[in-house]
Short mmCIF file of C-alpha atoms and ligand atoms in Angstrom, two decimals:
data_model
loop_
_atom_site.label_atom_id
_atom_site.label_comp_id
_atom_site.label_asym_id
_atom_site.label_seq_id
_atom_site.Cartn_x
_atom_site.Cartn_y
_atom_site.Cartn_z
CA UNK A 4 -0.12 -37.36 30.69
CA UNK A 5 1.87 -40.88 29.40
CA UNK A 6 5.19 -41.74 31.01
CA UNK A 7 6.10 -43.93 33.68
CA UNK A 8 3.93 -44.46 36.19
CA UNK A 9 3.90 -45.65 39.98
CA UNK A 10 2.12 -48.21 41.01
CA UNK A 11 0.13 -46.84 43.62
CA UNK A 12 -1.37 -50.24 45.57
CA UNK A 13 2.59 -51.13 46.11
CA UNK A 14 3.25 -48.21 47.59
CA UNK A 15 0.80 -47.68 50.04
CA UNK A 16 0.87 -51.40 50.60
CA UNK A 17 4.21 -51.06 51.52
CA UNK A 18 3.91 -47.70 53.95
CA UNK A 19 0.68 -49.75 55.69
CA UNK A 20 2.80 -52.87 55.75
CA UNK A 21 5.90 -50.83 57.28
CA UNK A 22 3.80 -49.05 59.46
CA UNK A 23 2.59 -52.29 61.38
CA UNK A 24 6.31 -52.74 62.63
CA UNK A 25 7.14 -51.49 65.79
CA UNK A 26 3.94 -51.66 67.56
CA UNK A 27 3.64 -52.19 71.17
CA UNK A 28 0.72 -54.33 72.79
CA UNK A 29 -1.43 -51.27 73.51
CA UNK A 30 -0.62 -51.15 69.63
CA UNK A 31 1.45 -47.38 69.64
CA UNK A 32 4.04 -47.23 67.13
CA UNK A 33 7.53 -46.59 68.19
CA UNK A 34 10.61 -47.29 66.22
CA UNK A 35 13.28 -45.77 68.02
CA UNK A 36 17.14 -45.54 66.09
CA UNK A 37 18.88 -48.57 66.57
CA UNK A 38 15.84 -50.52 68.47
CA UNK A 39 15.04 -54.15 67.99
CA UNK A 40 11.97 -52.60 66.69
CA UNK A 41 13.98 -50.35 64.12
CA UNK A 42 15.63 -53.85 62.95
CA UNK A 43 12.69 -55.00 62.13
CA UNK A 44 11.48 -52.27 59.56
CA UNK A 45 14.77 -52.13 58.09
CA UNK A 46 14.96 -55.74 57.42
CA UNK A 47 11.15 -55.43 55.42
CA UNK A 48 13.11 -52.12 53.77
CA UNK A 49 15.53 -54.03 52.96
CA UNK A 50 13.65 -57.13 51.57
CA UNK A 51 11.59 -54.96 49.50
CA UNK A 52 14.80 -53.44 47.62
CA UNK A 53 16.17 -56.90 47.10
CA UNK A 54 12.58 -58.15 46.03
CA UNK A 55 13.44 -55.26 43.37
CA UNK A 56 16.09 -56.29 42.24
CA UNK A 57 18.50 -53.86 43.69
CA UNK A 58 21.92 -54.06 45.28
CA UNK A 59 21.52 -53.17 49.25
CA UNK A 60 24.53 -51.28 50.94
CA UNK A 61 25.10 -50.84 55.10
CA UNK A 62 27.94 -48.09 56.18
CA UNK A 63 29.03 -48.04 59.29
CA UNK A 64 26.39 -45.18 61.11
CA UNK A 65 24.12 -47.87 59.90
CA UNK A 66 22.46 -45.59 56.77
CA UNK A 67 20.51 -47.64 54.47
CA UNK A 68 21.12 -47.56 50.39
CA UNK A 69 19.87 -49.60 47.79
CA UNK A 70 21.18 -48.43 44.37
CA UNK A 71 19.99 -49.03 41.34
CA UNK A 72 23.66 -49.27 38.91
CA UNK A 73 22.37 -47.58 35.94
CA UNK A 74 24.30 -45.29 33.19
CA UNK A 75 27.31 -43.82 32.86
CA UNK A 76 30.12 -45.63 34.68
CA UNK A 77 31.38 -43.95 37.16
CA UNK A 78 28.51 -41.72 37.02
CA UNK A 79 27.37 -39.59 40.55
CA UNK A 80 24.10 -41.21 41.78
CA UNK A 81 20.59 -39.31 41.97
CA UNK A 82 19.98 -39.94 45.58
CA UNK A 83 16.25 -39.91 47.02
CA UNK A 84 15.95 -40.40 51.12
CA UNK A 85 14.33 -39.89 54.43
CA UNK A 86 14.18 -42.20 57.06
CA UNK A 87 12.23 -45.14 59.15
CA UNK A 88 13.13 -44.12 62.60
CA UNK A 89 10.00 -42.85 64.40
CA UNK A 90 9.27 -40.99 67.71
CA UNK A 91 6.93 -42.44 70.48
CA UNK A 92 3.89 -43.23 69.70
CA UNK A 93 4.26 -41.70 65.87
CA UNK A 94 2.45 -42.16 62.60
CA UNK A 95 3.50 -43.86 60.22
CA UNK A 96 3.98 -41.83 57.39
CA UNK A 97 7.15 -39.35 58.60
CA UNK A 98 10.11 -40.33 56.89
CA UNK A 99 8.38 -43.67 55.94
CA UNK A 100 6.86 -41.62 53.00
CA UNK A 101 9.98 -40.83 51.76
CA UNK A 102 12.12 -44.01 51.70
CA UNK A 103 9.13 -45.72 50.22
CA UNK A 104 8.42 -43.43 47.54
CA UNK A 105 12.22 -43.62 45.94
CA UNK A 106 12.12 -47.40 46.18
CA UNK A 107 8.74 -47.17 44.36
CA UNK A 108 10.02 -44.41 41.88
CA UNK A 109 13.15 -46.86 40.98
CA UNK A 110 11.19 -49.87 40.31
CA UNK A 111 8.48 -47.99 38.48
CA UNK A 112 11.62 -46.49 36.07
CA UNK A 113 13.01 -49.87 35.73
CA UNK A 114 9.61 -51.20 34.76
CA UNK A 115 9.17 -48.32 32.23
CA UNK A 116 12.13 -49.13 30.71
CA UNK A 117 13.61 -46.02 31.42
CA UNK A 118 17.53 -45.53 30.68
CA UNK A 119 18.93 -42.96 33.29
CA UNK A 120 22.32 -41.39 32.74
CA UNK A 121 23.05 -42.11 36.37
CA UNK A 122 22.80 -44.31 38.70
CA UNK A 123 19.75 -43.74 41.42
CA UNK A 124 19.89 -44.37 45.25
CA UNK A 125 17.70 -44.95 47.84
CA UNK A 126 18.03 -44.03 51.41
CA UNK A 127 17.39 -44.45 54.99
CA UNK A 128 19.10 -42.53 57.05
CA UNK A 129 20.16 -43.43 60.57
CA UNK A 130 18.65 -41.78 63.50
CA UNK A 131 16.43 -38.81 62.12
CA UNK A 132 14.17 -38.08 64.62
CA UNK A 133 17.10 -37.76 67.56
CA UNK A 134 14.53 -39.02 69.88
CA UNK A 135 17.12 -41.36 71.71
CA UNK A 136 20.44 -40.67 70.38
CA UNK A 137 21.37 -36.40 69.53
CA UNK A 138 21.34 -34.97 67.29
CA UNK A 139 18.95 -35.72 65.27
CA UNK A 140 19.69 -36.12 61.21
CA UNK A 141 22.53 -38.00 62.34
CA UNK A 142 23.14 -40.12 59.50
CA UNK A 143 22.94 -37.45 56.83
CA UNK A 144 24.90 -35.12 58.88
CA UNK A 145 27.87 -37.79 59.39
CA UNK A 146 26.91 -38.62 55.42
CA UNK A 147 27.62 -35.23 54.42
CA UNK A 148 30.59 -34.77 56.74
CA UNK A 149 29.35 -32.44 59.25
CA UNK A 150 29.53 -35.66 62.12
CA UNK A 151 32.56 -37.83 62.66
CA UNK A 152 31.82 -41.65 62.42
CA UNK A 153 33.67 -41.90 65.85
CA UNK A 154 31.72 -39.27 67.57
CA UNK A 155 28.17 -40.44 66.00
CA UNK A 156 29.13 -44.38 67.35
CA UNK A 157 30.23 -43.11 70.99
CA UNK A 158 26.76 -41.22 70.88
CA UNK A 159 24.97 -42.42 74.77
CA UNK A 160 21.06 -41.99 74.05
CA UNK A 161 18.70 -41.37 76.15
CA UNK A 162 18.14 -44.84 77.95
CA UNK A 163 21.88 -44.90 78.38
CA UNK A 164 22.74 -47.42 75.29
CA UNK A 165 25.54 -46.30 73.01
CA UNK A 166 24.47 -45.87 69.32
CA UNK A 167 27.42 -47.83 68.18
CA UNK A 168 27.01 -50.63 70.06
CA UNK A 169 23.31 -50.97 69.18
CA UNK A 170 23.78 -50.50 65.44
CA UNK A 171 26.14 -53.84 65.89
CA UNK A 172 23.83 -55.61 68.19
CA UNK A 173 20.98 -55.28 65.70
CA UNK A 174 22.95 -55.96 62.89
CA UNK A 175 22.93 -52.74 61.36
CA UNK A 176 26.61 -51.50 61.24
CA UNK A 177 27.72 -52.17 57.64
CA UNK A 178 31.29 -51.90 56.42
CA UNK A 179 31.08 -48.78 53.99
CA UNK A 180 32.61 -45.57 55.09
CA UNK A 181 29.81 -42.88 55.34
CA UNK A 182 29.68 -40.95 52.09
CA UNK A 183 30.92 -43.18 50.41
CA UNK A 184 28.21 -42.57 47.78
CA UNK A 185 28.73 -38.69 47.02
CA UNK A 186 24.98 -38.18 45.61
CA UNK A 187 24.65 -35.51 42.16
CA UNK A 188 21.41 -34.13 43.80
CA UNK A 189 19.33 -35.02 46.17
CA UNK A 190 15.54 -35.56 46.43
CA UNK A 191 13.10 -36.23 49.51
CA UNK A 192 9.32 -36.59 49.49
CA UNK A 193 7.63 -35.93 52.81
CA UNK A 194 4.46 -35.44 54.36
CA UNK A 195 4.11 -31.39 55.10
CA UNK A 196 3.15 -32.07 59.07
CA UNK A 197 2.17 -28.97 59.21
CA UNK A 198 -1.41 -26.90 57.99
CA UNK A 199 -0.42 -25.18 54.70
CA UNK A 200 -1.43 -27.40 51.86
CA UNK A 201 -4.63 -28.65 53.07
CA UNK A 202 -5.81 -25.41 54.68
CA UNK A 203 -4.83 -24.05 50.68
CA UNK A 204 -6.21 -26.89 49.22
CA UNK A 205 -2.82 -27.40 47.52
CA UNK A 206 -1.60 -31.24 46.83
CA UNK A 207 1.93 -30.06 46.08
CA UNK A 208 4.40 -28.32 48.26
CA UNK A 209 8.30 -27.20 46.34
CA UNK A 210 9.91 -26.84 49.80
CA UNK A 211 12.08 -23.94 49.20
CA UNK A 212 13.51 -23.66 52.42
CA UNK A 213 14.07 -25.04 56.11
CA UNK A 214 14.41 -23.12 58.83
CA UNK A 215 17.32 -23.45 61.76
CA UNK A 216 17.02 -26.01 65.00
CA UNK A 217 18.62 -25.43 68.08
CA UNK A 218 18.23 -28.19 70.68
CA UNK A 219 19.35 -28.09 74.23
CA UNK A 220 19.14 -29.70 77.46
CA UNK A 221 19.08 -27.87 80.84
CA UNK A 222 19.46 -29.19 83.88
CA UNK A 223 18.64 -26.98 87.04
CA UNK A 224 20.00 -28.09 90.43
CA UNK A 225 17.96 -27.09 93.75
CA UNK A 226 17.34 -28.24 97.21
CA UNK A 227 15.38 -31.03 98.30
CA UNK A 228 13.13 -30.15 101.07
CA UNK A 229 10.63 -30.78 103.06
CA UNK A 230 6.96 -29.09 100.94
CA UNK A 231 5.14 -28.85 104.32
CA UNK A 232 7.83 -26.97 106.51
CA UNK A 233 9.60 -24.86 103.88
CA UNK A 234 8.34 -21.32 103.43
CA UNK A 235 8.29 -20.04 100.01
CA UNK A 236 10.55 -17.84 100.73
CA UNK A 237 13.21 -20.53 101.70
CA UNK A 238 12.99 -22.62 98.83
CA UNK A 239 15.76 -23.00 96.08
CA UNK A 240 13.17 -24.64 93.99
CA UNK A 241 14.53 -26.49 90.93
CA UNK A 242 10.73 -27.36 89.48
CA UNK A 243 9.65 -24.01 89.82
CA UNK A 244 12.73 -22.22 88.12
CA UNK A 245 12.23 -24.50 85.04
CA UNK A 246 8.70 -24.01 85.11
CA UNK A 247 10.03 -20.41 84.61
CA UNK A 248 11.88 -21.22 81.55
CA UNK A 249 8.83 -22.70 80.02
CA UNK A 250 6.49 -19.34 80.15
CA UNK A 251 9.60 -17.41 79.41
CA UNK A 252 9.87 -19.01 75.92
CA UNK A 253 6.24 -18.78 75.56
CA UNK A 254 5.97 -15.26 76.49
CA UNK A 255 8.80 -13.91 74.72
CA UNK A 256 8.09 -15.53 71.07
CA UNK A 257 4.78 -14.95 71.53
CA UNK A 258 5.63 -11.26 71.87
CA UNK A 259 8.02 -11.36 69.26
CA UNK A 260 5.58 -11.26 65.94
CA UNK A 261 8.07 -13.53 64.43
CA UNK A 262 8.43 -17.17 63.04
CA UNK A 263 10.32 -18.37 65.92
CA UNK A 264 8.76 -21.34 67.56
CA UNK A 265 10.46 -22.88 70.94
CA UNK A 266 9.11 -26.23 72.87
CA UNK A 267 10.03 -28.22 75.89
CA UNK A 268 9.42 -31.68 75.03
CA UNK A 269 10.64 -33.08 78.09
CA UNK A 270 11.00 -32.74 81.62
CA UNK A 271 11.79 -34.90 84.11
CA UNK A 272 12.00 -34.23 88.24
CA UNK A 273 14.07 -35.75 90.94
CA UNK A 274 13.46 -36.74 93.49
CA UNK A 275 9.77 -36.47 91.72
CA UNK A 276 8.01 -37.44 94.65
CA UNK A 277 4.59 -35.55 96.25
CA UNK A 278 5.92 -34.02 99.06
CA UNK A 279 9.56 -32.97 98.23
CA UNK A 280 10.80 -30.01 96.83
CA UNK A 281 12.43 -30.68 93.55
CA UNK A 282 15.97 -30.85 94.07
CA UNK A 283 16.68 -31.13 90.03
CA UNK A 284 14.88 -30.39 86.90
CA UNK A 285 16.33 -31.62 83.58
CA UNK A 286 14.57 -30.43 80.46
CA UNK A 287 15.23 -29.65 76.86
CA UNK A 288 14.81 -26.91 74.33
CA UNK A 289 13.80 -27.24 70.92
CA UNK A 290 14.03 -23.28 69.29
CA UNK A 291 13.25 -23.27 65.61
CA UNK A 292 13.38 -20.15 62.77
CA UNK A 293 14.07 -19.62 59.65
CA UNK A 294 16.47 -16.90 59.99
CA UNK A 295 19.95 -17.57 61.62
CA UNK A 296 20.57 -14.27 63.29
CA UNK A 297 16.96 -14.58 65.20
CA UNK A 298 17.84 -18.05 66.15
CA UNK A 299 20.74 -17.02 67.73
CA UNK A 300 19.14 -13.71 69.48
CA UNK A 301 16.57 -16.50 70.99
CA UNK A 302 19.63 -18.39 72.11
CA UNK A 303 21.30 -15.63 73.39
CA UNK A 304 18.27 -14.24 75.42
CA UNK A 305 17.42 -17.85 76.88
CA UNK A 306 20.91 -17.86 78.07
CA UNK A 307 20.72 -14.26 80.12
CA UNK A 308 17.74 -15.41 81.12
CA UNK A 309 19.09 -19.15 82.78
CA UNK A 310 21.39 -16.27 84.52
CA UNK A 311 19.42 -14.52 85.49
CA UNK A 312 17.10 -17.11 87.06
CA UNK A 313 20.06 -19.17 89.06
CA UNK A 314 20.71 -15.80 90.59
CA UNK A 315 17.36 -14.87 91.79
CA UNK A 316 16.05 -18.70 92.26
CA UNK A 317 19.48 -19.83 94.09
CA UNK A 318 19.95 -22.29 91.72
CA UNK A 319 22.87 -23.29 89.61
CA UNK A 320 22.11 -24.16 85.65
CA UNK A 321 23.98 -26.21 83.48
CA UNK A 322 23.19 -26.10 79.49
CA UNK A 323 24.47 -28.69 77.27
CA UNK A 324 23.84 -28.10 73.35
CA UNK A 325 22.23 -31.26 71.59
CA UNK A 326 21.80 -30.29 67.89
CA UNK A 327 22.30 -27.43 65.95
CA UNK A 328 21.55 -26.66 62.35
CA UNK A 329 21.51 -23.99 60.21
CA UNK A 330 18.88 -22.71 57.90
CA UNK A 331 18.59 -23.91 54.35
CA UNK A 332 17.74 -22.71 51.36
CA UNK A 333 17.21 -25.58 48.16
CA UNK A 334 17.97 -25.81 44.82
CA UNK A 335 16.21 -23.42 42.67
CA UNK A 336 16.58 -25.60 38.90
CA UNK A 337 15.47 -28.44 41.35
CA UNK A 338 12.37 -26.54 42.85
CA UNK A 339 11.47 -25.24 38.93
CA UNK A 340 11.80 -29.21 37.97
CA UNK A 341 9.38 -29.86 40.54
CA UNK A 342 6.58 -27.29 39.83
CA UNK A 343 7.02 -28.32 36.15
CA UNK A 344 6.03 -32.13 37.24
CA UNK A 345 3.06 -30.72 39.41
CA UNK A 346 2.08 -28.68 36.62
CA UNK A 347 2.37 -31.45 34.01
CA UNK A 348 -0.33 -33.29 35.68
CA UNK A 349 -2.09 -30.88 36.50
CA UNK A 350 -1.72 -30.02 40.47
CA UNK A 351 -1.74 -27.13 41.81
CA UNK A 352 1.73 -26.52 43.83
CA UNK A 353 2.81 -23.58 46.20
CA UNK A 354 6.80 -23.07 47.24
CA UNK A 355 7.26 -23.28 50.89
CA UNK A 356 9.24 -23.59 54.22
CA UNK A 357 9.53 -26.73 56.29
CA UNK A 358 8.96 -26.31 60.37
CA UNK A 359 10.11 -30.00 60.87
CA UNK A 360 14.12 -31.17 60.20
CA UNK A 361 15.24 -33.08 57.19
CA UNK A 362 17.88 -35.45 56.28
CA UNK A 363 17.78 -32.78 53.05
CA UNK A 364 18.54 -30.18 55.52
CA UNK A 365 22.62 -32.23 55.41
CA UNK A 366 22.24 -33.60 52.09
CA UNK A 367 22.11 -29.63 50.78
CA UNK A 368 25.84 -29.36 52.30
CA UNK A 369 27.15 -31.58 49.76
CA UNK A 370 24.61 -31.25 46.41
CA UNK A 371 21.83 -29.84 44.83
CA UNK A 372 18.79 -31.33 47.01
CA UNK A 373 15.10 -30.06 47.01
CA UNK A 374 11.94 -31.57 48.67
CA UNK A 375 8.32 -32.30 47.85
CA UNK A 376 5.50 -32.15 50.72
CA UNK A 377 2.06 -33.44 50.14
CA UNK A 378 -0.66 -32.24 52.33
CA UNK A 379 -1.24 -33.53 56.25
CA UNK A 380 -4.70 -33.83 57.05
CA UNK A 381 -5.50 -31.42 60.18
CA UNK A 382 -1.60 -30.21 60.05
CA UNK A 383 -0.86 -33.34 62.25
CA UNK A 384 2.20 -35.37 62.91
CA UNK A 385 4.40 -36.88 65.71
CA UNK A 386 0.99 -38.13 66.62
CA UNK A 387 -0.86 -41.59 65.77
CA UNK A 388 -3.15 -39.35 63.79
CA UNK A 389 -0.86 -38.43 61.15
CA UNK A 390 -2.70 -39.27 57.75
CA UNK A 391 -2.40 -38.35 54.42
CA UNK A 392 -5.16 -39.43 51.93
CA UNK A 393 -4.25 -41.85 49.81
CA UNK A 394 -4.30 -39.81 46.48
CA UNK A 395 -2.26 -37.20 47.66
CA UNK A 396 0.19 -39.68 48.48
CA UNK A 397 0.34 -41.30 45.15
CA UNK A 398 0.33 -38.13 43.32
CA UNK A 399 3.23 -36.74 45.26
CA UNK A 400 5.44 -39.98 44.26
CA UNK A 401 4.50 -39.43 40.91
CA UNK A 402 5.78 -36.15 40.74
CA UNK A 403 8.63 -37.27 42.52
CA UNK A 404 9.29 -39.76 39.78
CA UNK A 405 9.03 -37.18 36.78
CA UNK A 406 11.76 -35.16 38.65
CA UNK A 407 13.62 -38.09 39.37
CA UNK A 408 13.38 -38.94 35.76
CA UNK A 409 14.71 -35.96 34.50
CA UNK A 410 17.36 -35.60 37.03
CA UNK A 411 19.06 -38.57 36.41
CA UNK A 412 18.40 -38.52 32.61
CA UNK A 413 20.34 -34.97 32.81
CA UNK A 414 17.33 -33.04 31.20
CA UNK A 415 17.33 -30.31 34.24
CA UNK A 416 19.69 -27.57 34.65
CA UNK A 417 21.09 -29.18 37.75
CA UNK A 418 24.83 -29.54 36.37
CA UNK A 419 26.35 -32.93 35.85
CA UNK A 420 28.79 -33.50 38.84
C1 LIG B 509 12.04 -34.09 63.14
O1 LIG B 509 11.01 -34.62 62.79
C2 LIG B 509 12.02 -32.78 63.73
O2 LIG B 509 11.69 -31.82 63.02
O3 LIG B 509 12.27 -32.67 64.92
MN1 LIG B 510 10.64 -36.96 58.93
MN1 LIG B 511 9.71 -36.63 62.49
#
């Protein structure tokens, strides 16, 4: 197989290099949106497009573009994307992957010599993982017009900073209005974080769809009392009732024999102390599937349940909605493009669905967008222990260059925008 290729030491240089950024003295990785530590690895992003050679761009949710001013004038832009925010305590290939890879596929076309018919731009969204500021996907979703710029700015996170005010503080708020680059497709390359491709023995993953994400946050208000004098029978118990909603959620989508999957990531107890009855219990919901009317049948049935519960607990519940996205189904001449590449050089590739969220999830509002996973070893991620080997890596950048190559030369049969 000739063509350009990517220069695999630069790239995983670069994710090794990125992934050193943001590490606390016990030597976890967190990047939060908007952090100092976030700063940081957008600033080596940054350098690295610049190093390249290419023009870097701010807007005002603080997403990331470098774009490489190439063909037709006037011409819509290829866009490839993901994002550099982590969670707490993360790996260091989520998101990182992706950003890196497009940066690499550019300067590996330039270097070939290659002529596209269209500019090509790389991302890094805002604020993916929602971890401190909701939702999460922020910056594609105010990219492809489904947030206001307003609304995303005034966003309080979790530690009780405002997004807009952090984005200025680290020097991230740029002067372009978001969407101002209105991509012709859309491409992201991503670890799989999930079991599929290594337990197939599969290197390549054409992520056909994504399924819906509903995140909430409950809060549960009790009354404090005493945990030696109280009877059980006297208690209005806000710990207990949300340690309710917990095996609920397990039970019932256990039950179901269905693709729903529902989490609480977080809890949190007041007056948290030994010998006191909780007096309030705030906790979120993450519900995931792939089909819209389930997800909203789970939603629905949590909700009778909360109802339920106040009445026969004798506590009152308040639910506030965090995120909510739809499922999403990708391109199909973008997901034949990418099996072609696999093919080409000889990988085996399997269509799938993504469990985690995507900036490609918003990007598919406004163009043609597709995604390619490569295989996570032991199906783990949002973890220090997220790896990918290194030649899985490298050969899913090099498919996503051939697709990126024939994208923005126009030989797919995504349409010319
Ligand atoms: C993002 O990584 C998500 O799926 O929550
Ligand atoms: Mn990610
Ligand atoms: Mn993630």
């Amino acid at each position: 197989m000739t063509g350009p290729r990517i220069d695999g030491a630069r790239l995983l240089g670069r994710l090794q290099a990125l992934g050193a950024i943001g590490r606390d003295a016990e030597g976890r990785l967190t990047r939060l949106a908007a952090s100092d530590a976030d700063r940081a690895g957008r600033e080596a992003v940054a350098g690295w497009m610049r190093d390249a050679g290419l023009e870097v761009m701010l807007d005002r949710v603080g997403n990331l573009f470098c774009v490489w001013q190439a063909g037709a004038p006037g011409a819509a832009p290829l866009m490839i994307g993901s994002h550099i925010d982590t969670v707490v305590d993360a790996g260091i290939y989520d998101g990182c992957y992706g950003v890196l890879g497009g940066l690499e596929v550019v300067q590996a076309l330039r270097e070939a010599g290659v002529q596209p018919a269209r500019p090509i731009a790389v991302a890094a969204f805002t604020n993916e993982e929602g971890v401190r500021f909701a939702p999460d996907m922020m910056g594609s979703l105010v990219h492809a017009g489904g947030l206001g710029v307003e609304a995303a700015l005034a966003t309080v996170g979790t530690d009780g900073a405002v997004l807009g005010e952090e984005l200025a503080r680290i020097g991230q708020a740029g002067p372009h209005e978001p969407g101002f680059l209105r991509p012709h497709a859309y491409l992201e390359l991503h670890i799989e974080q999930g079991p599929v491709l290594e337990r197939e023995g599969v290197p390549i993953g054409a992520v056909a769809t994504l399924q819906g994400i509903s995140w909430q946050r409950v809060t549960i208000e009790g009354v404090a009392n005493h945990a030696g004098t109280t009877p059980m029978s006297m208690r209005r118990d806000a710990g207990l009732a949300a340690a309710r909603v917990v095996t609920f959620l397990r039970d019932r989508v256990s039950r179901a024999n269905a693709p729903t999957v529902a989490t609480v990531g977080c809890m949190a107890f007041e007056p948290n102390a030994i010998n006191v009855i909780p007096s309030r219990a705030v906790f979120t919901v993450d519900l995931r599937d792939p089909d819209e009317d389930r997800l909203r049948a789970e939603e629905a049935a949590l909700s009778r349940f909360l109802d339920e519960l106040a009445a026969a607990e004798g506590v009152t519940i308040a639910v506030e909605r965090l995120a909510r996205s739809g499922p999403v189904t990708f391109d199909p001449a973008i997901l034949r493009a990418i099996e072609d590449a696999a093919a080409r050089h000889g990988l085996r590739c399997r269509r799938m669905t993504s469990g985690a969220g995507h900036d490609a999830q918003m990007m598919a509002r406004i163009c043609p967008a597709a995604m390619i996973f490569v295989p996570s070893a032991d199906g783990i991620s949002h973890n220090p222990r997220e790896h990918t080997a290194p030649a899985d890596l490298v050969a899913g950048a090099q498919v996503l260059l051939d697709v990126a190559r024939r994208l923005a030369c126009g030989e797919t049969g995504v349409p010319a925008a």
